Tab-separated table of C-alpha atoms in Angstrom:
chain	number	residue	atom	x	y	z
A	7	UNK	CA	30.795	-1.716	16.886
A	8	UNK	CA	27.456	-1.330	15.634
A	9	UNK	CA	26.509	-2.972	12.154
A	10	UNK	CA	23.605	-2.644	10.139
A	11	UNK	CA	22.911	-4.876	7.175
A	12	UNK	CA	19.952	-4.129	4.836
A	13	UNK	CA	18.129	-7.294	3.141
A	14	UNK	CA	15.267	-7.583	0.612
A	15	UNK	CA	14.460	-8.134	-2.988
A	16	UNK	CA	16.394	-6.064	-5.642
A	17	UNK	CA	13.849	-5.918	-8.393
A	18	UNK	CA	10.417	-4.928	-7.654
A	19	UNK	CA	7.514	-4.437	-10.304
A	20	UNK	CA	5.637	-1.226	-10.832
A	21	UNK	CA	2.724	-0.691	-8.467
A	22	UNK	CA	3.990	-3.202	-6.157
A	23	UNK	CA	5.492	-2.847	-2.613
A	24	UNK	CA	9.190	-2.658	-1.852
A	25	UNK	CA	10.007	-4.221	1.511
A	26	UNK	CA	13.376	-4.315	3.088
A	27	UNK	CA	14.693	-5.266	6.638
A	28	UNK	CA	17.841	-3.685	8.390
A	29	UNK	CA	19.204	-5.859	10.996
A	30	UNK	CA	21.426	-4.246	13.707
A	31	UNK	CA	24.120	-5.894	15.291
A	32	UNK	CA	26.427	-5.069	18.233
A	33	UNK	CA	24.169	-2.941	19.967
A	34	UNK	CA	20.412	-2.843	20.797
A	35	UNK	CA	17.653	-1.419	18.854
A	36	UNK	CA	16.035	-0.398	22.250
A	37	UNK	CA	18.733	1.799	22.956
A	38	UNK	CA	18.088	5.459	22.980
A	39	UNK	CA	18.396	6.345	19.202
A	40	UNK	CA	16.284	6.515	16.315
A	41	UNK	CA	16.440	4.363	13.250
A	42	UNK	CA	16.242	5.702	9.794
A	43	UNK	CA	15.881	4.827	6.051
A	44	UNK	CA	17.472	6.982	3.596
A	45	UNK	CA	17.752	6.135	-0.186
A	46	UNK	CA	19.843	7.635	-3.217
A	47	UNK	CA	18.839	7.240	-6.803
A	48	UNK	CA	21.617	6.145	-9.165
A	49	UNK	CA	23.955	9.465	-9.642
A	50	UNK	CA	21.801	11.530	-7.449
A	51	UNK	CA	21.817	12.850	-3.734
A	52	UNK	CA	20.628	11.638	-0.220
A	53	UNK	CA	16.768	11.675	0.522
A	54	UNK	CA	15.495	10.823	4.177
A	55	UNK	CA	12.718	8.636	4.007
A	56	UNK	CA	11.716	8.216	7.909
A	57	UNK	CA	12.624	7.016	11.109
A	58	UNK	CA	11.319	4.817	13.948
A	59	UNK	CA	12.108	4.838	17.583
A	60	UNK	CA	11.802	1.481	19.811
A	61	UNK	CA	8.680	2.473	21.048
A	62	UNK	CA	7.324	2.133	17.913
A	63	UNK	CA	7.023	6.043	17.327
A	64	UNK	CA	7.670	6.948	13.478
A	65	UNK	CA	8.136	10.044	11.602
A	66	UNK	CA	7.900	10.104	7.634
A	67	UNK	CA	9.057	12.444	5.155
A	68	UNK	CA	5.848	14.144	3.823
A	69	UNK	CA	6.656	13.390	0.129
A	70	UNK	CA	6.598	9.720	0.724
A	71	UNK	CA	4.271	9.480	3.847
A	72	UNK	CA	1.295	8.237	2.139
A	73	UNK	CA	3.035	5.278	0.612
A	74	UNK	CA	5.781	4.506	3.559
A	75	UNK	CA	5.259	2.285	6.670
A	76	UNK	CA	8.283	1.671	8.847
A	77	UNK	CA	8.115	-0.857	11.750
A	78	UNK	CA	10.251	-2.518	14.610
A	79	UNK	CA	11.034	-5.934	15.824
A	80	UNK	CA	12.631	-5.862	18.836
A	81	UNK	CA	12.847	-9.503	19.432
A	82	UNK	CA	15.022	-9.771	16.134
A	83	UNK	CA	16.941	-6.378	16.694
A	84	UNK	CA	15.805	-5.300	13.455
A	85	UNK	CA	13.462	-2.870	11.529
A	86	UNK	CA	11.770	-2.624	8.168
A	87	UNK	CA	10.570	-0.401	5.420
A	88	UNK	CA	7.544	-0.918	3.330
A	89	UNK	CA	6.913	1.358	0.288
A	90	UNK	CA	3.867	1.001	-1.573
A	91	UNK	CA	2.675	1.991	-5.397
A	92	UNK	CA	6.367	2.031	-6.431
A	93	UNK	CA	7.684	3.527	-9.780
A	94	UNK	CA	10.607	3.978	-11.658
A	95	UNK	CA	11.318	6.868	-9.484
A	96	UNK	CA	11.683	4.760	-6.394
A	97	UNK	CA	14.711	2.972	-8.156
A	98	UNK	CA	17.472	3.822	-5.589
A	99	UNK	CA	20.288	2.592	-3.232
A	100	UNK	CA	18.389	2.179	-0.060
A	101	UNK	CA	20.362	2.674	3.057
A	102	UNK	CA	19.373	2.008	6.823
A	103	UNK	CA	21.034	4.326	9.401
A	104	UNK	CA	21.413	4.947	13.173
A	105	UNK	CA	20.430	8.392	14.494
A	106	UNK	CA	21.766	9.855	17.460
A	107	UNK	CA	18.670	12.294	17.684
A	108	UNK	CA	17.321	11.956	21.322
A	109	UNK	CA	13.868	10.747	21.835
A	110	UNK	CA	12.471	14.220	21.711
A	111	UNK	CA	13.746	17.447	19.966
A	112	UNK	CA	16.106	18.230	17.118
A	113	UNK	CA	19.680	17.027	16.298
A	114	UNK	CA	19.684	14.077	14.219
A	115	UNK	CA	23.010	12.839	13.062
A	116	UNK	CA	23.630	9.397	11.158
A	117	UNK	CA	26.763	7.664	12.787
A	118	UNK	CA	26.285	4.249	11.534
A	119	UNK	CA	25.201	3.142	8.266
A	120	UNK	CA	24.498	-0.139	6.459
A	121	UNK	CA	26.244	-0.696	3.216
A	122	UNK	CA	22.872	0.017	1.185
A	123	UNK	CA	20.794	-2.252	-0.961
A	124	UNK	CA	20.060	-0.996	-4.766
A	125	UNK	CA	16.257	-1.831	-5.440
A	126	UNK	CA	15.127	-1.343	-9.280
A	127	UNK	CA	11.637	-0.889	-10.073
A	128	UNK	CA	11.142	-2.456	-13.310
A	129	UNK	CA	8.599	-5.003	-15.133
B	26	UNK	CA	10.396	22.270	4.434
B	27	UNK	CA	13.961	23.424	4.870
B	28	UNK	CA	16.035	23.603	1.703
B	29	UNK	CA	19.805	23.047	1.804
B	30	UNK	CA	21.919	24.547	-0.829
B	31	UNK	CA	25.430	23.636	-1.440
B	32	UNK	CA	28.304	25.191	-3.490
B	33	UNK	CA	30.071	24.331	-5.519
B	34	UNK	CA	28.567	21.507	-6.950
B	35	UNK	CA	31.875	20.176	-7.886
B	36	UNK	CA	35.350	21.439	-7.384
B	37	UNK	CA	39.001	20.230	-8.724
B	38	UNK	CA	41.941	20.684	-6.193
B	39	UNK	CA	45.326	19.296	-5.638
B	40	UNK	CA	46.829	17.115	-3.055
B	41	UNK	CA	47.835	19.605	-0.240
B	42	UNK	CA	45.220	22.157	-1.099
B	43	UNK	CA	43.312	23.971	1.364
B	44	UNK	CA	39.424	23.549	0.414
B	45	UNK	CA	36.137	25.182	1.508
B	46	UNK	CA	32.639	23.992	0.687
B	47	UNK	CA	29.735	26.187	1.463
B	48	UNK	CA	26.226	25.432	2.779
B	49	UNK	CA	23.315	27.458	2.971
B	50	UNK	CA	20.006	26.811	4.740
B	51	UNK	CA	16.544	28.251	3.238
B	52	UNK	CA	16.077	29.259	6.927
B	53	UNK	CA	17.666	29.672	9.971
B	54	UNK	CA	18.529	26.035	11.591
B	55	UNK	CA	21.075	27.295	14.664
B	56	UNK	CA	23.806	24.881	14.220
B	57	UNK	CA	21.782	21.645	13.571
B	58	UNK	CA	24.096	21.137	10.654
B	59	UNK	CA	26.184	18.027	9.835
B	60	UNK	CA	28.860	16.799	7.011
B	61	UNK	CA	29.145	13.612	5.584
B	62	UNK	CA	31.915	12.403	2.963
B	63	UNK	CA	30.705	9.582	0.645
B	64	UNK	CA	33.029	7.781	-1.721
B	65	UNK	CA	31.675	5.853	-4.926
B	66	UNK	CA	29.716	2.537	-3.636
B	67	UNK	CA	29.970	3.278	-0.237
B	68	UNK	CA	27.736	4.671	2.496
B	69	UNK	CA	28.031	8.327	3.650
B	70	UNK	CA	30.529	8.834	6.674
B	71	UNK	CA	29.888	11.393	9.368
B	72	UNK	CA	32.294	13.851	9.672
B	73	UNK	CA	31.108	16.787	11.494
B	74	UNK	CA	28.015	17.392	13.644
B	75	UNK	CA	26.546	20.436	15.113
B	76	UNK	CA	28.386	22.649	12.644
B	77	UNK	CA	31.619	22.272	13.936
B	78	UNK	CA	32.272	19.239	16.213
B	79	UNK	CA	34.263	16.437	14.868
B	80	UNK	CA	33.119	12.891	14.732
B	81	UNK	CA	35.181	10.585	16.485
B	82	UNK	CA	37.932	9.128	14.295
B	83	UNK	CA	38.016	11.770	11.656
B	84	UNK	CA	40.962	13.394	11.046
B	85	UNK	CA	41.642	16.886	12.245
B	86	UNK	CA	42.337	18.351	8.955
B	87	UNK	CA	38.475	18.582	8.504
B	88	UNK	CA	36.435	21.506	10.136
B	89	UNK	CA	33.374	22.984	10.267
B	90	UNK	CA	31.851	26.156	11.104
B	91	UNK	CA	28.825	28.630	10.867
B	92	UNK	CA	25.389	29.327	12.352
B	93	UNK	CA	21.949	30.309	11.439
B	94	UNK	CA	21.885	29.940	7.672
B	95	UNK	CA	25.324	29.830	6.529
B	96	UNK	CA	27.919	26.978	6.987
B	97	UNK	CA	31.313	25.836	5.681
B	98	UNK	CA	33.429	22.646	5.490
B	99	UNK	CA	36.856	23.018	5.339
B	100	UNK	CA	39.793	20.729	4.565
B	101	UNK	CA	43.142	22.059	5.468
B	102	UNK	CA	45.219	20.257	3.279
B	103	UNK	CA	43.787	17.679	1.127
B	104	UNK	CA	44.807	13.821	1.033
B	105	UNK	CA	44.603	11.398	-1.801
B	106	UNK	CA	41.689	9.600	0.271
B	107	UNK	CA	39.822	12.791	0.621
B	108	UNK	CA	38.532	12.968	-3.231
B	109	UNK	CA	34.861	12.179	-2.745
B	110	UNK	CA	31.168	13.764	-2.648
B	111	UNK	CA	30.531	15.842	0.624
B	112	UNK	CA	26.865	16.332	1.813
B	113	UNK	CA	25.528	18.771	4.158
B	114	UNK	CA	22.645	17.644	6.251
B	115	UNK	CA	20.236	19.932	8.530
B	116	UNK	CA	18.932	18.342	11.581
B	117	UNK	CA	17.017	21.569	12.817
B	118	UNK	CA	13.816	19.926	11.619
B	119	UNK	CA	12.515	16.411	12.296
B	120	UNK	CA	12.296	16.433	8.609
B	121	UNK	CA	15.979	16.288	8.298
B	122	UNK	CA	17.062	17.277	4.582
B	123	UNK	CA	20.526	16.946	2.745
B	124	UNK	CA	22.365	19.519	0.224
B	125	UNK	CA	22.635	18.158	-3.360
B	126	UNK	CA	26.326	17.257	-2.671
B	127	UNK	CA	29.659	18.968	-3.674
B	128	UNK	CA	31.922	16.171	-5.724
B	129	UNK	CA	35.620	16.976	-5.015
B	130	UNK	CA	37.761	16.025	-7.798
B	131	UNK	CA	41.488	15.524	-8.186
B	132	UNK	CA	42.969	18.627	-10.336
């Protein structure tokens, strides 16, 4: 049973950088899956942030691309999210998830999720 | 970008009712459509993938249909644990996107 666990500061100052890590257990991050970040502002819907493959290949939501970096640490079986120049609009629950999309092509589906972590942007 | 529009945004129903939620894509996405259920304070749960395939462990009262731009999620007989918010997600594009959600409430 794959498990994902987000960790990181719950409070970030405006203009700062949000940093989160997702630890994967019960499976290898080097398996043939993509690994994604999805966020959900309080009371609102889901927004895909971006994804990474164990090779280091990444794809980002164009609306966030200039501020987002996703990286992978295979030795620790985890991947990370950095979002720079944050504002109050970045306040959300951040989820990490496993995506069963093949290495090349369409067909993403998120079958395992972390429990989510609330990040508040406030001074 | 592909926009996903769900209807209705909210729905009241009773235990035992048959319920249908609709999702429309702004362009054809073939059968690249997934459905998720989310309960308050919890992560989304995958119910249906590729428009009509039931995810392992999901009760058979859930079913999905459609292709191209129009899709439906049907719950054949509502159970108390089904009251939640449902999201569709297109996976045709690398930039995946979600519908705005449909909140299913108890009548």
